[in-house]
CSV table of C-alpha atoms in Angstrom, one decimal:
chain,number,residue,atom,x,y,z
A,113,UNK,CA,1.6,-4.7,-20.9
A,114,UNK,CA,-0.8,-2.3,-19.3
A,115,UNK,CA,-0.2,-3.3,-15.8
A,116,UNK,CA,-2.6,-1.9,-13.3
A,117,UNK,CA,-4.8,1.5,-14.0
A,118,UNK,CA,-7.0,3.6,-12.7
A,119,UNK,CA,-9.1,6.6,-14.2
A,120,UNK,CA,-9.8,8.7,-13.9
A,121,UNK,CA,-6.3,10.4,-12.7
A,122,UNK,CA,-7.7,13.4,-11.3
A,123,UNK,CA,-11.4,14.2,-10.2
A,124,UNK,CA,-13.4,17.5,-8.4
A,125,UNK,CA,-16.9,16.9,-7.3
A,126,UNK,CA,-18.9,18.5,-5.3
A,127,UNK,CA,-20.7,17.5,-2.0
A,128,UNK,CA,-23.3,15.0,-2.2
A,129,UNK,CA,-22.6,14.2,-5.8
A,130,UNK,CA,-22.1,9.8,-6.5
A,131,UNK,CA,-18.5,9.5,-8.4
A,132,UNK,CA,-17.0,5.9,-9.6
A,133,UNK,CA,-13.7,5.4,-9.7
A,134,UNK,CA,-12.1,2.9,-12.0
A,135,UNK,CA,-9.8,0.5,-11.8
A,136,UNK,CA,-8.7,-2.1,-13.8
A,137,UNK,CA,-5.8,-4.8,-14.2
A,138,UNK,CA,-4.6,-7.1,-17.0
A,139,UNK,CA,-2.9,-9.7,-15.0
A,140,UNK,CA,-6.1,-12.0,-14.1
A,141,UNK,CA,-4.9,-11.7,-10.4
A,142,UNK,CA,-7.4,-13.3,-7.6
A,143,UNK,CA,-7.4,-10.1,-5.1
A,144,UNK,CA,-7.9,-6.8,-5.8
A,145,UNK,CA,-7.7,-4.1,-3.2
A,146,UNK,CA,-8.8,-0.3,-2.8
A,147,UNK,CA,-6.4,2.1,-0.9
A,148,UNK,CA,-7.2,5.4,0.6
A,149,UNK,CA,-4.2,8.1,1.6
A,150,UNK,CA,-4.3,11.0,3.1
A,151,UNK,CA,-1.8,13.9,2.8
A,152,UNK,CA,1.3,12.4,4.6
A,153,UNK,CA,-0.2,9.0,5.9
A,154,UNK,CA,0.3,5.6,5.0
A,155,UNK,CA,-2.8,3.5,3.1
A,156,UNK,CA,-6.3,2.6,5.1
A,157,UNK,CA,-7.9,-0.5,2.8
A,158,UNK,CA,-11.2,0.5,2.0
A,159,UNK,CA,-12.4,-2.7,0.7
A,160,UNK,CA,-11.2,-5.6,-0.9
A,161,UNK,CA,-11.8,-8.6,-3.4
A,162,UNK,CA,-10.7,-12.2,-3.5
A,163,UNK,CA,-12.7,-12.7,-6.7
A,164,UNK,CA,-15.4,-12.2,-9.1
A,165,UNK,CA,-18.6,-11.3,-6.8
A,166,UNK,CA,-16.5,-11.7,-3.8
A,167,UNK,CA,-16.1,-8.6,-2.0
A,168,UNK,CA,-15.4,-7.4,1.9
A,169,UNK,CA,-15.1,-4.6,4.1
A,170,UNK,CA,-11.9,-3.2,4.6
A,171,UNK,CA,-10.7,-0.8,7.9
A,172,UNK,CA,-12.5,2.3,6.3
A,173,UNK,CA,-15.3,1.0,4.0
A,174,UNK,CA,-18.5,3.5,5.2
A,175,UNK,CA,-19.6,5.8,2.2
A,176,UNK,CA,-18.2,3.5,-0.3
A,177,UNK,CA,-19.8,0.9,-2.4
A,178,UNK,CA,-17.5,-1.9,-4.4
A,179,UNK,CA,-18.4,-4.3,-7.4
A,180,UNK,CA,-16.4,-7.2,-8.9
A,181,UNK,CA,-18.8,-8.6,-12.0
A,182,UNK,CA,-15.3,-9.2,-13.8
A,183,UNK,CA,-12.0,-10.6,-12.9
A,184,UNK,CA,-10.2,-7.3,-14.1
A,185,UNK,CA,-12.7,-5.0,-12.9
A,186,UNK,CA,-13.3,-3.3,-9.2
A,187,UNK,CA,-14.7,-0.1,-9.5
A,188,UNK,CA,-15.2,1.7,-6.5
A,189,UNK,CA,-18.5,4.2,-6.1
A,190,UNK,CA,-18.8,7.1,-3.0
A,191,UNK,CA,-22.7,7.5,-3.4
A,192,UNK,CA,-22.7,10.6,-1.4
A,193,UNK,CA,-19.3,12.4,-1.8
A,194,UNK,CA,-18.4,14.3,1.7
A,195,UNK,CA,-15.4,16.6,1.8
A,196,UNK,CA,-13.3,14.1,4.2
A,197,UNK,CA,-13.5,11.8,1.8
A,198,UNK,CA,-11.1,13.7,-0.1
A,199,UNK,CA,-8.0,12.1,-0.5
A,200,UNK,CA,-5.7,9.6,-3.3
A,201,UNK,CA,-7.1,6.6,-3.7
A,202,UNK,CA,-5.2,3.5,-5.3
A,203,UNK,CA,-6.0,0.3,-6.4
A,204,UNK,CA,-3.9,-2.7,-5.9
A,205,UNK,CA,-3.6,-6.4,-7.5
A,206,UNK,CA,-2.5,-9.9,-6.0
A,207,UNK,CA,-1.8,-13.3,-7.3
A,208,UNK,CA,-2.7,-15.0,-4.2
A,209,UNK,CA,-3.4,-14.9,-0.3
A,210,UNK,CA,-1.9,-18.1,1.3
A,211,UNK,CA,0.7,-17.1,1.4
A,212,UNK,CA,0.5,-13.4,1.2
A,213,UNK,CA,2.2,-12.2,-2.2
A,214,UNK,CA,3.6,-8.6,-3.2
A,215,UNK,CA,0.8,-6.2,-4.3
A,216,UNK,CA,0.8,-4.3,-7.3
A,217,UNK,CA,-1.2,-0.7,-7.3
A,218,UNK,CA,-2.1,1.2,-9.7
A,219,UNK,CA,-0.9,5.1,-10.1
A,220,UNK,CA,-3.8,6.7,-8.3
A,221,UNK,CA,-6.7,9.1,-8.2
A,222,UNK,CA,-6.4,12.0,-6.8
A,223,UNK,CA,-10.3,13.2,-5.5
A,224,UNK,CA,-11.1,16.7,-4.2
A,225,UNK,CA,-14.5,17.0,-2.8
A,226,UNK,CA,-15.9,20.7,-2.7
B,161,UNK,CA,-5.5,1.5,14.1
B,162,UNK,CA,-2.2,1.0,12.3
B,163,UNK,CA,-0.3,-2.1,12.4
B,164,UNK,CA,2.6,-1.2,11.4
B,165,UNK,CA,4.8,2.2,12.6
B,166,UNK,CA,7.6,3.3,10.5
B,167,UNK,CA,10.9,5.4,12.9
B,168,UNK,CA,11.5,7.7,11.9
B,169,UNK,CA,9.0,9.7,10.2
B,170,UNK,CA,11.5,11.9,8.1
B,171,UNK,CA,15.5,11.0,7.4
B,172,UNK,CA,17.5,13.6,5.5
B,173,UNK,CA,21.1,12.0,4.4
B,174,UNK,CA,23.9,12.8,2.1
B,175,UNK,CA,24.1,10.3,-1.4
B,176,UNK,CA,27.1,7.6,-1.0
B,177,UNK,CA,25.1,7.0,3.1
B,178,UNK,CA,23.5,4.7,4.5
B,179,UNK,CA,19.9,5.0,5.0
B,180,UNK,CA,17.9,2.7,8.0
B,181,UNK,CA,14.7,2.7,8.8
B,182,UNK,CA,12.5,0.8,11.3
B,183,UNK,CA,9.0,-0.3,11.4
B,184,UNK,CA,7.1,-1.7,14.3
B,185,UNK,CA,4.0,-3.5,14.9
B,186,UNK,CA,1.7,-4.6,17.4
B,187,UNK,CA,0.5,-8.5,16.1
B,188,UNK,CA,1.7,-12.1,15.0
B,189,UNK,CA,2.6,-11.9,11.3
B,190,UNK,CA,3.4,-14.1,8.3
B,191,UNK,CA,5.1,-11.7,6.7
B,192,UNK,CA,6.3,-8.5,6.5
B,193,UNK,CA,7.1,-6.1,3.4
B,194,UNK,CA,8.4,-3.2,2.4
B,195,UNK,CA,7.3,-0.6,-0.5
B,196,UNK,CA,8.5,2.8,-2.2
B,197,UNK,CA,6.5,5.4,-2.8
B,198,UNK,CA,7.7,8.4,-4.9
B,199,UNK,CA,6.2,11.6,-5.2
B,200,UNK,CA,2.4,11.3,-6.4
B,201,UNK,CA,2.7,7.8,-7.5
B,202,UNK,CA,1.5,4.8,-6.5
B,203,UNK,CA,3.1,1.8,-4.3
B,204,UNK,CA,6.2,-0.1,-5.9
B,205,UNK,CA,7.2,-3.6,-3.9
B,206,UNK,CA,10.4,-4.0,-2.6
B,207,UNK,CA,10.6,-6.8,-1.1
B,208,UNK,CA,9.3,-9.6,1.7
B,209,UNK,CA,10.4,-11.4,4.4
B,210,UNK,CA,8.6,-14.2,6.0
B,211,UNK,CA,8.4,-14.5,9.9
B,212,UNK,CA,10.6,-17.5,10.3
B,213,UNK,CA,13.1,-15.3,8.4
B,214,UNK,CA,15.8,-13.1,10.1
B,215,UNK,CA,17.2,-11.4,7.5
B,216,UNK,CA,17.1,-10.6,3.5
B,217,UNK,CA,18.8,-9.0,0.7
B,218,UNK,CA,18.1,-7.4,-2.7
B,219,UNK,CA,21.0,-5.5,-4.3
B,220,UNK,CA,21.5,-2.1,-2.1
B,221,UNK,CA,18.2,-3.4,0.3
B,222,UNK,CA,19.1,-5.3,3.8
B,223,UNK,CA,15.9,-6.5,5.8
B,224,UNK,CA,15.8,-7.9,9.2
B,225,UNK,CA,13.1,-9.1,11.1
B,226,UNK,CA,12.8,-9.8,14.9
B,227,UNK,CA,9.7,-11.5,15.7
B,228,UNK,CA,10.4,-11.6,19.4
B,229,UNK,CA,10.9,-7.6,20.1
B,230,UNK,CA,7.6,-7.1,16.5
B,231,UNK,CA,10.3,-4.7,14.7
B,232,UNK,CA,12.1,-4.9,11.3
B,233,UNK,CA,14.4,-2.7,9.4
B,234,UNK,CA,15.0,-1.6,5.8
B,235,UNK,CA,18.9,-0.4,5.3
B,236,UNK,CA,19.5,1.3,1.6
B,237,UNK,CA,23.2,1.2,1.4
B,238,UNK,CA,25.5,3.6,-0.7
B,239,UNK,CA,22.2,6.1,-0.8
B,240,UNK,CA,21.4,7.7,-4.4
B,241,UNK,CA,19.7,10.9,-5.1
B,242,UNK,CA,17.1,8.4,-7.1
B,243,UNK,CA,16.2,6.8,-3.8
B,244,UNK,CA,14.5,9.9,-2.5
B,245,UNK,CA,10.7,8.4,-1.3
B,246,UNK,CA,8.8,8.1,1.1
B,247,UNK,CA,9.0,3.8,2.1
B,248,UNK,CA,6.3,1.9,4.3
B,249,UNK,CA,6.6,-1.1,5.6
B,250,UNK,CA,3.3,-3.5,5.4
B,251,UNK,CA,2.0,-6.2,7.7
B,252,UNK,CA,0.2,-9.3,7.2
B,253,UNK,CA,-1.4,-10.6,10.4
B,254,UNK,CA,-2.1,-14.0,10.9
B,255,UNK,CA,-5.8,-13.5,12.3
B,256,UNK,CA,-6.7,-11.3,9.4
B,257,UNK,CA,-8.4,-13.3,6.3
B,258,UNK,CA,-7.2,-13.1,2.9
B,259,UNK,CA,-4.5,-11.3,1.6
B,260,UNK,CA,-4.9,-7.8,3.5
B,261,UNK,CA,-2.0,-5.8,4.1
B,262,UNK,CA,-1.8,-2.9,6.9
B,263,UNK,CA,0.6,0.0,6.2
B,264,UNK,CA,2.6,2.1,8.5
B,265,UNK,CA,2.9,5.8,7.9
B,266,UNK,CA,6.2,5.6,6.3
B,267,UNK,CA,9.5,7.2,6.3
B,268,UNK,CA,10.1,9.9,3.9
B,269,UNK,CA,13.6,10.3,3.2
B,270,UNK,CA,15.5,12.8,1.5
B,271,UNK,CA,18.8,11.7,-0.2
B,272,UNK,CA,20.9,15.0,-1.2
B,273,UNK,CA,23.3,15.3,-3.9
């Protein structure tokens, strides 16, 4: 019973350089979410996914590019890496919307951009 | 702008305490969670409570929610060493679509052996 993951687990690029992250869940849940944190703050949603080739902006989603072609599947690409987009992102999982249900996030990736 | 505001930012408490901690917001909700977060790992649900709910309970966890003043609190009773995290509360507004969740900033606390 994977769960919820994301790889990979740690990544340094440099400036300017595209980098995907993955995520990926085994649960066939509707909504998946993408998560940024920085050092001693709470989550900003990036963008999010209420199904296959459903997608939509979140609070923060400038720089980043999202995809759903599969259920399980939301990778999330930063086509031209900057250094304040360093920071842990995590992906998250949901059953449902109406009502809102308990999310489920993966363990993280931690991106430094140089 | 963050919906929800976690009070305080840091608690330090012996194990065998009591631990509370509050979390504001600014909007209508439907409901209202809390998570866990340990140290570089990812979110962990704790539990929900629906606005026309006033108060829940799940073993050593106690929320309330007061609609009227936008506040709720998380109490941890009899406080272990294991429950050292930092914990956010989470909002889901009514005017918002889908099942989007705003986080506060969370509380870190510190539970000493």
């Amino acid at each position: 019973d994977a769960g919820i993951t994301q790889s990979p687990r740690y990544k340094i690029t440099e400036t300017g350089r595209q980098v995907t992250l993955m995520c990926h869940q085994t649960w066939s849940h509707s909504y998946m979410f993408w998560y940024r944190q920085d050092l001693g703050h709470g989550l900003r949603l990036i963008y999010y996914s209420a199904a296959a080739d459903i997608t939509d902006k979140g609070e923060v989603p400038d720089g980043y590019v999202v995809s759903r072609s599969k259920t399980e599947n939301f990778p999330l690409t930063l086509e031209s890496a900057t250094r304040s987009q360093t920071s842990v992102y995590f992906c998250a999982s949901s059953e449902s919307a109406n009502p809102t249900y308990e999310q489920y996030f993966g363990p993280g990736t931690r991106l430094t951009v140089t | 702008s963050q919906q929800g505001e976690e009070d305080p930012q840091a608690l330090s408490i012996q194990e065998g305490e009591n631990a509370t901690m509050n979390c504001s917001y600014k909007t209508s909700i439907n409901n209202l969670q809390w998570y866990r977060q340990n140290s570089g790992r990812g979110l962990v649900h704790l539990i929900l409570i629906r606005s026309n709910e006033r108060e829940k309970h799940s073993g050593r966890l106690r929320v309330t929610l007061d609609t009227s003043k936008k506040s709720s609190s998380l109490l941890i009773t009899a406080s272990r060493a294991a429950d050292t995290a930092s914990y956010f509360c989470a909002t889901d507004a009514r005017e918002t679509s889908g099942s989007r969740l705003t986080f506060g900033e969370g509380t870190q606390l510190t539970v000493n052996p």
